[in-house]
Tab-separated table of C-alpha atoms in Angstrom:
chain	number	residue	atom	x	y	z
M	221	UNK	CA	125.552	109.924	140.347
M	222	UNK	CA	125.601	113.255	138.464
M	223	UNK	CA	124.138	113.480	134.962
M	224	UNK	CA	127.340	113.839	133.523
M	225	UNK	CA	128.967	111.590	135.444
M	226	UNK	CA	126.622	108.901	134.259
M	227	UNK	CA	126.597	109.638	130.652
M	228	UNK	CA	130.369	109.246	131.131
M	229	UNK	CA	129.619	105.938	132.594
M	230	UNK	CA	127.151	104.906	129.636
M	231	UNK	CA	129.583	105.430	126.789
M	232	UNK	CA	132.500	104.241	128.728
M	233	UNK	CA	130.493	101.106	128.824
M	234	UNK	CA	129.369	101.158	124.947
M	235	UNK	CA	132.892	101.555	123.926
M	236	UNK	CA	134.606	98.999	126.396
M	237	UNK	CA	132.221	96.550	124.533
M	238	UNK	CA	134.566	94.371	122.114
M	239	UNK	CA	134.230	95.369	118.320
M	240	UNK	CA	136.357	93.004	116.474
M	241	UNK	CA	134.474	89.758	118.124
M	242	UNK	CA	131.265	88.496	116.595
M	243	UNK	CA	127.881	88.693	118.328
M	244	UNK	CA	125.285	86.602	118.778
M	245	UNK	CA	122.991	88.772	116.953
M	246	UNK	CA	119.425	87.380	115.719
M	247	UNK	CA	117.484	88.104	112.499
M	248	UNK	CA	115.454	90.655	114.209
M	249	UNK	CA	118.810	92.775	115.383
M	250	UNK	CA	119.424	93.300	111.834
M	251	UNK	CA	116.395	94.461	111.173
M	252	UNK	CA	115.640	96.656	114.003
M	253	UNK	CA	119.524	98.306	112.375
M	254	UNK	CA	117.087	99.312	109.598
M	255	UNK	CA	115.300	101.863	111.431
M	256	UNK	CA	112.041	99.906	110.257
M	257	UNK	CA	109.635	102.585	110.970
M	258	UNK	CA	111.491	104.837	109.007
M	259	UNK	CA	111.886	102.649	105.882
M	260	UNK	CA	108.357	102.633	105.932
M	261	UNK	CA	107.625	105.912	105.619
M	262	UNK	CA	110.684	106.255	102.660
M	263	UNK	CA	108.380	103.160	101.067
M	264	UNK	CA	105.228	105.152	100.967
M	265	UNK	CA	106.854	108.459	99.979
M	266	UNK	CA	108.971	107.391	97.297
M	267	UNK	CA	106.136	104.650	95.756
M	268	UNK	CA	104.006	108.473	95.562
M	269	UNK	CA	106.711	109.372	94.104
M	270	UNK	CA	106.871	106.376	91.722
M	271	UNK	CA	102.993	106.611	90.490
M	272	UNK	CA	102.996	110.323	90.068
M	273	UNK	CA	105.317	110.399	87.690
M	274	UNK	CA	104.614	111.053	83.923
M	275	UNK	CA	105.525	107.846	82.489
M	276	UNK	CA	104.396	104.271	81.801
M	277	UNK	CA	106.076	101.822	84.689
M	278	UNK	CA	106.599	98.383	83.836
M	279	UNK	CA	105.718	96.494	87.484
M	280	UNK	CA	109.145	94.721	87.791
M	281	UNK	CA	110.922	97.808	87.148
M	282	UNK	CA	108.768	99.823	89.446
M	283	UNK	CA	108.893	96.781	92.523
M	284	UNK	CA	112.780	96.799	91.934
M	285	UNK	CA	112.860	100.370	92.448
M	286	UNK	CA	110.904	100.474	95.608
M	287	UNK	CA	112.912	97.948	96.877
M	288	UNK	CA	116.137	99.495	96.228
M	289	UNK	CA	115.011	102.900	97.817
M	290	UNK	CA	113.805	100.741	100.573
M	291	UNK	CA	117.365	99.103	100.916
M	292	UNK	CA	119.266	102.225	100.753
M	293	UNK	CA	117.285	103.794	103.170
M	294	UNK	CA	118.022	100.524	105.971
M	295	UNK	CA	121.588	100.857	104.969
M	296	UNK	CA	121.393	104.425	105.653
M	297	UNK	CA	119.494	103.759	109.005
M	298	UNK	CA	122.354	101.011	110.015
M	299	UNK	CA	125.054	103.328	109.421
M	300	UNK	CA	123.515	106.250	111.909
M	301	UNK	CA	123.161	103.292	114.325
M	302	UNK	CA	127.059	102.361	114.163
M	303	UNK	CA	128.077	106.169	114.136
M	304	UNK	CA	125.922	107.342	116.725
M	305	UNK	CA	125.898	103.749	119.376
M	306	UNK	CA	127.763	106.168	121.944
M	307	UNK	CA	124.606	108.349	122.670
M	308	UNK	CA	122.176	105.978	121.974
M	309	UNK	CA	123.807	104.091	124.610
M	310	UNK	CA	122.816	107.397	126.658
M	311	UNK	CA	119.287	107.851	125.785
M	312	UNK	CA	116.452	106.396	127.048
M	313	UNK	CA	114.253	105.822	123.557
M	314	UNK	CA	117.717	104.059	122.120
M	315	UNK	CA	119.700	102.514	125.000
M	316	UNK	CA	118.319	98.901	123.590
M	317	UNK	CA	118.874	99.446	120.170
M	318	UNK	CA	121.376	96.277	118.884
M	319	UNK	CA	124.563	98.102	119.275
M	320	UNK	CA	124.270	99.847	122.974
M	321	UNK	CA	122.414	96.482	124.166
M	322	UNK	CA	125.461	94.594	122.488
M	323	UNK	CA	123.726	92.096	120.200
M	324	UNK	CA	125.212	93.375	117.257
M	325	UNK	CA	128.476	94.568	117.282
M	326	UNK	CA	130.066	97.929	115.293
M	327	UNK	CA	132.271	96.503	113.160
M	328	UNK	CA	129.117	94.200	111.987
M	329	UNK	CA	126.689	97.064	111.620
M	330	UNK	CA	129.255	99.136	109.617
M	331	UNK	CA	129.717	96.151	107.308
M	332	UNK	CA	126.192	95.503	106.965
M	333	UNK	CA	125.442	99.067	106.335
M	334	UNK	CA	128.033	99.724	103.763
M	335	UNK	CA	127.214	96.610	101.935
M	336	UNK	CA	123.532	97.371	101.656
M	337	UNK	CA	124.446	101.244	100.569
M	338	UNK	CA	126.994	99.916	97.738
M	339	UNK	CA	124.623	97.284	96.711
M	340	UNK	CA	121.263	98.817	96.289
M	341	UNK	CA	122.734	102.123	94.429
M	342	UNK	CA	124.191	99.693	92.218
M	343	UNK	CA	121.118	97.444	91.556
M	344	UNK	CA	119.398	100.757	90.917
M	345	UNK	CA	122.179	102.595	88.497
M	346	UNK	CA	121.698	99.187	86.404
M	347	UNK	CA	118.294	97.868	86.372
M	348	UNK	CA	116.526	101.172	86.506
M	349	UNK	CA	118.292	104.125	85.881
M	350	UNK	CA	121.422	106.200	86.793
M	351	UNK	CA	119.808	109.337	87.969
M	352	UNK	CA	117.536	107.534	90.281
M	353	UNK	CA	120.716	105.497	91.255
M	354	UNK	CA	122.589	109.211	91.920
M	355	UNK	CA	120.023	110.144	93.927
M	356	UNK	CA	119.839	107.209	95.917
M	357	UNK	CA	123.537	107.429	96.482
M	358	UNK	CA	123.401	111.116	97.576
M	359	UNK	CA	120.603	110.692	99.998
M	360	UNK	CA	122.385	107.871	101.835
M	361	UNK	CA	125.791	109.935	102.146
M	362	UNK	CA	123.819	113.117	103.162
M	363	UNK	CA	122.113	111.694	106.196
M	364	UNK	CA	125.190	109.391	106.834
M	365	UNK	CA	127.788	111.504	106.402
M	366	UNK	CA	126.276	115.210	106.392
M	367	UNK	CA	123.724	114.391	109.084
M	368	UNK	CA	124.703	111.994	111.503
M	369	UNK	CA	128.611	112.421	111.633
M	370	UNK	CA	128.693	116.015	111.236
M	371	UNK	CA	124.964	118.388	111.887
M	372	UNK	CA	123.846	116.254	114.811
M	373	UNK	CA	126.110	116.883	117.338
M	374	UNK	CA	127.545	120.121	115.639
M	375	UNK	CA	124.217	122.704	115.174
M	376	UNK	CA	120.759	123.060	116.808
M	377	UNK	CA	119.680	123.235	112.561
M	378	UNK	CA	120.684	119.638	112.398
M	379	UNK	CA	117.183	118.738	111.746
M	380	UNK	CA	116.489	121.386	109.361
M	381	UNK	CA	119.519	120.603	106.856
M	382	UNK	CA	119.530	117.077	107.535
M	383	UNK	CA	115.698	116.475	107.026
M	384	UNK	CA	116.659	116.802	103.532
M	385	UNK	CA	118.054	113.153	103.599
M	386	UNK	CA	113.945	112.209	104.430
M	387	UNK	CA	112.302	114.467	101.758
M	388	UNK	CA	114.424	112.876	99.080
M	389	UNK	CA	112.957	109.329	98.640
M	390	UNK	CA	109.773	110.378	96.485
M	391	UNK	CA	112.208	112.464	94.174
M	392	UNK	CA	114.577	109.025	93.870
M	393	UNK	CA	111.533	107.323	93.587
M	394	UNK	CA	110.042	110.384	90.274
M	395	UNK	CA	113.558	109.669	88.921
M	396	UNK	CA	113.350	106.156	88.824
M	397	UNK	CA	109.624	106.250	86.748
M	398	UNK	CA	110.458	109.107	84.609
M	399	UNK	CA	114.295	109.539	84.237
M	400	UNK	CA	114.009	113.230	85.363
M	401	UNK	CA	113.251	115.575	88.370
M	402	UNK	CA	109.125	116.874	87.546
M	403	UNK	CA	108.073	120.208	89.471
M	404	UNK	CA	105.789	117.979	91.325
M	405	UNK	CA	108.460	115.917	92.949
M	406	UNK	CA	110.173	119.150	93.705
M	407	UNK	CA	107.145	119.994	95.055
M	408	UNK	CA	106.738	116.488	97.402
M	409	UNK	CA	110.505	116.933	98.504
M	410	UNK	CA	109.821	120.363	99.765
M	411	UNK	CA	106.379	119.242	101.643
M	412	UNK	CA	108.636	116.460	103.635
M	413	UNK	CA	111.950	119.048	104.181
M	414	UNK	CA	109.278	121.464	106.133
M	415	UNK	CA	107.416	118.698	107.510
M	416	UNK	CA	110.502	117.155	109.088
M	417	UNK	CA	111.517	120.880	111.914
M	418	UNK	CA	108.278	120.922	113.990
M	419	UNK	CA	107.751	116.657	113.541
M	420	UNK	CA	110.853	116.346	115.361
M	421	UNK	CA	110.989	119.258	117.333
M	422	UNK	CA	107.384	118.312	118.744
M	423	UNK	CA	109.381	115.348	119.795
M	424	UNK	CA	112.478	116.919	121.565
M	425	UNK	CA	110.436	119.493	123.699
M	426	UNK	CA	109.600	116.610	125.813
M	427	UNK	CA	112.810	113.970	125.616
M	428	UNK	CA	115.092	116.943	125.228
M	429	UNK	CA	116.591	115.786	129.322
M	430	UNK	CA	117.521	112.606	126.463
M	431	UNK	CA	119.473	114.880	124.238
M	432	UNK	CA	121.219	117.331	126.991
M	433	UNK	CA	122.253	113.527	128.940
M	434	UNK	CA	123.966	112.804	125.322
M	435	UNK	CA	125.449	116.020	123.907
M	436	UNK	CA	122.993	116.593	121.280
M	437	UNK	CA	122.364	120.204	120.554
M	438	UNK	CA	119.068	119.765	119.718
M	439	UNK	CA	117.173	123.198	119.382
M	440	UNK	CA	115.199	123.075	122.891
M	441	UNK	CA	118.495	122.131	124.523
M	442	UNK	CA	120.719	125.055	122.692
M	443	UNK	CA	118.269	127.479	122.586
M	444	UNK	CA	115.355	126.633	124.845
M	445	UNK	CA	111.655	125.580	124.428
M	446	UNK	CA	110.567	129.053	124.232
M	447	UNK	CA	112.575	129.264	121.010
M	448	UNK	CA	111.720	126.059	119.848
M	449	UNK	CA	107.707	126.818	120.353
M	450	UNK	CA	108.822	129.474	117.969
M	451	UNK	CA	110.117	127.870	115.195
M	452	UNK	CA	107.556	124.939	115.183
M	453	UNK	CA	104.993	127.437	114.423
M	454	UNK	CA	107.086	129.511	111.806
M	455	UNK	CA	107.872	126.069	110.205
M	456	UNK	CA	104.183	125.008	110.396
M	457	UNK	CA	102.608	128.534	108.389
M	458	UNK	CA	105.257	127.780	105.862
M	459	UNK	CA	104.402	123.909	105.512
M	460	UNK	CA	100.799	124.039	105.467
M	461	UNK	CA	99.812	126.228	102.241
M	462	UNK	CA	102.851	124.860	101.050
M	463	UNK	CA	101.474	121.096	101.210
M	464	UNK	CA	98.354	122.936	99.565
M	465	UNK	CA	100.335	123.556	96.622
M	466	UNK	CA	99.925	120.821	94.209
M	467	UNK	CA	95.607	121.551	94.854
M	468	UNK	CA	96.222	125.155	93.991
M	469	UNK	CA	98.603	124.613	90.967
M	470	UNK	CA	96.302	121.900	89.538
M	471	UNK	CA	98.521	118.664	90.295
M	472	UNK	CA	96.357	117.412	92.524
M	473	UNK	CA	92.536	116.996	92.731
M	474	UNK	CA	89.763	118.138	95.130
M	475	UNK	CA	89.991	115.401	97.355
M	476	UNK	CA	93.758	116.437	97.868
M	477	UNK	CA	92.966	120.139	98.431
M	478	UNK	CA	89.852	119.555	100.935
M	479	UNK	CA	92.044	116.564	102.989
M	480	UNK	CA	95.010	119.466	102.586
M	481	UNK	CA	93.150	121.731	103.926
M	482	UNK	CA	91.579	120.347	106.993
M	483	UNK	CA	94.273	118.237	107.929
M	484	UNK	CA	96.228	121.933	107.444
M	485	UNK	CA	94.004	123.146	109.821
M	486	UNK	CA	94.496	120.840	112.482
M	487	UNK	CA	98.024	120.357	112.211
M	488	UNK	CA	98.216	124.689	112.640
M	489	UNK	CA	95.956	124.389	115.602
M	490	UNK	CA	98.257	122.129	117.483
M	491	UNK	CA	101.035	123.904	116.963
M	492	UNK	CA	99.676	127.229	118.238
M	493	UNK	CA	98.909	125.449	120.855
M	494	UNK	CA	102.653	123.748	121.359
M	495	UNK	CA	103.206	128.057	121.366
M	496	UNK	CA	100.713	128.799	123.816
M	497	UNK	CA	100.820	126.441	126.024
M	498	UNK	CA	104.316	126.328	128.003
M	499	UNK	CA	104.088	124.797	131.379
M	500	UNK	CA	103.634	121.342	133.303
M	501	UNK	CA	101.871	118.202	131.744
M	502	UNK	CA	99.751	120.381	129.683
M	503	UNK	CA	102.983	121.906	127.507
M	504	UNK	CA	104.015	118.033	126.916
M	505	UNK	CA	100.650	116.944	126.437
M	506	UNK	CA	100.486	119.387	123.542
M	507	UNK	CA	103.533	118.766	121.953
M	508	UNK	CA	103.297	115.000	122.289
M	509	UNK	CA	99.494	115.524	120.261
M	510	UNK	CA	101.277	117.949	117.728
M	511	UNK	CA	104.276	115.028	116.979
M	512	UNK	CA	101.563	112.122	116.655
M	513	UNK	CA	99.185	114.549	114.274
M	514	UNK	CA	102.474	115.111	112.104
M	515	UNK	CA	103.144	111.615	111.288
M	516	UNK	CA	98.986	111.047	110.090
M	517	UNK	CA	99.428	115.044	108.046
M	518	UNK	CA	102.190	113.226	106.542
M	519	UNK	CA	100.090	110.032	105.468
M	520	UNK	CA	96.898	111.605	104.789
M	521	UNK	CA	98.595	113.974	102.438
M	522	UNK	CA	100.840	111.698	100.176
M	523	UNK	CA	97.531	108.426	100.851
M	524	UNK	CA	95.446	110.884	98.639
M	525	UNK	CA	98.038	111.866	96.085
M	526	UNK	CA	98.466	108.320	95.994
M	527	UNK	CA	95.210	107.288	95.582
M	528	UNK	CA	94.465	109.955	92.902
M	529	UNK	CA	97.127	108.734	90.781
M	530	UNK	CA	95.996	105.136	91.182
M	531	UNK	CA	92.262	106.325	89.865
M	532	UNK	CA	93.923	108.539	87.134
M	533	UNK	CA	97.185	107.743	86.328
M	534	UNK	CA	99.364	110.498	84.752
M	535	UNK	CA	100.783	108.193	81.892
M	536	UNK	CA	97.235	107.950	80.450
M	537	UNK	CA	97.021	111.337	79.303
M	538	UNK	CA	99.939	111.446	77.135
């Protein structure tokens, strides 16, 4: 059977499985809706976010916070699930994902998603504050609605506008301490939006058979892995003095600008390498080492702004 002819086959099967019937769905099938890897990293970003700010925190309000953040961001992760259950049916990495494996039906994810969106932007506008609430509410329809239903399968820049929806949390998370939007959260936002281009695109240079099989014009399918070497490099120079920024413009201490640094260093190295390197197992060897490095950049960078806030925190100087 012919590549396209299967994918035909794959979502012909997805979408001949009954909607309007209830599943049998487990605990767990929730829970895997909530992209819980993702929430995780929206918990960590957005609790930087949180302790960073310049204000006084009382623990309840800050925990309820979190957790809304946290919620929003599951709801947000169900709702790409129920929108995008055709091609995930199609892929390899998301073929047994609830929906395409048919322990959760769409109709249930939908609900589930839309009641977790509605609720935690609500919890948030009333116990905390309506900014943070605003922003919680945007973020969930820009990688809902602006992301998944329309940049994904429309522009090889999907990942590029819509990792937007991803560098929000720490600014919802600023808003929510503070009641305003602080240089430095600007600053944390932009870190994650630049991040987010050669993270993923590390990632589709060696699934991207997964993304031609489903339609996706991801940028090594559109416009080929030369291309794509390309901009992971031009997006890596511009993210690592950037992520050096709050060391040079004295938000951050030494221990940020030295673990900046280094970790800068490395994360440049692989991805000259991703752009030398171009054929065989050695070309996905380096781009699979470049997308793992990302994700600990990403943590080493916001642990030590975290932990420098803990030691000092801002509040204390006012």
């Amino acid at each position: 059977m012919s590549d396209v002819a299967s994918r035909e086959y794959d979502i012909a099967e997805a979408e001949a499985r009954p909607a309007d019937v209830l599943s049998h769905a487990s605990v767990s099938d929730f829970i895997a809706l909530l992209k819980p890897r993702v929430m995780s990293l929206v918990i960590f970003t957005a609790l930087v976010g949180i302790v960073r700010a310049p204000a006084e925190v009382h623990p309840v309000i800050g925990f309820t916070a979190l957790l809304c953040i946290a919620i929003g961001a599951g709801a947000s992760g169900a709702l790409n699930m129920w929108w995008d259950a055709d091609i995930d049916a199609v892929m390899s990495r998301t073929r047994k994902r609830p929906i395409p494996a048919g322990r959760v039906t769409p109709g249930e994810a939908l609900a589930f998603g839309l009641t977790l969106s509605v609720g935690s932007v609500l919890v948030l506008g009333l116990l905390v504050n309506e900014l943070a609430a605003a922003l919680l509410a945007f973020t969930i329809f820009f990688y809902a609605v602006i992301y998944t239903m329309w940049l994904k399968r429309w522009t090889p820049q999907n990942i590029v506008i819509g990792g937007a929806a991803g560098a929000f949390p720490p600014m919802v998370g600023w808003a929510a301490a503070s009641g305003g939007i602080g240089l430095e959260s600007v600053l944390l936002f932009l870190i994650i939006f630049f991040w987010t281009p050669p993270h993923f695109w590390a990632l589709a240079l060696y699934k991207s058979g997964d993304y031609q099989r489903a339609g996706v014009p991801m940028l090594p399918v559109v416009a080929g892995p030369s291309e794509t070497r390309r901009q992971i490099l031009l997006y890596t120079l511009i993210l690592v003095p950037l992520a050096m920024s709050p060391w040079f413009l004295g938000m951050a201490g030494l221990a940020y600008g030295v673990v900046s640094g280094v970790s800068g260093a490395i994360m440049l190295t692989l991805a000259v390498r991703v752009f030398r390197v171009r054929e065989g197992a050695p070309a996905e060897a380096a781009a699979r080492r470049l997308f793992a490095f990302s994700i600990l950049y990403l943590f080493l960078l916001f642990a030590v702004l975290l932990v420098e806030a803990l030691r000092a925190p801002a509040w204390l100087s006012l």
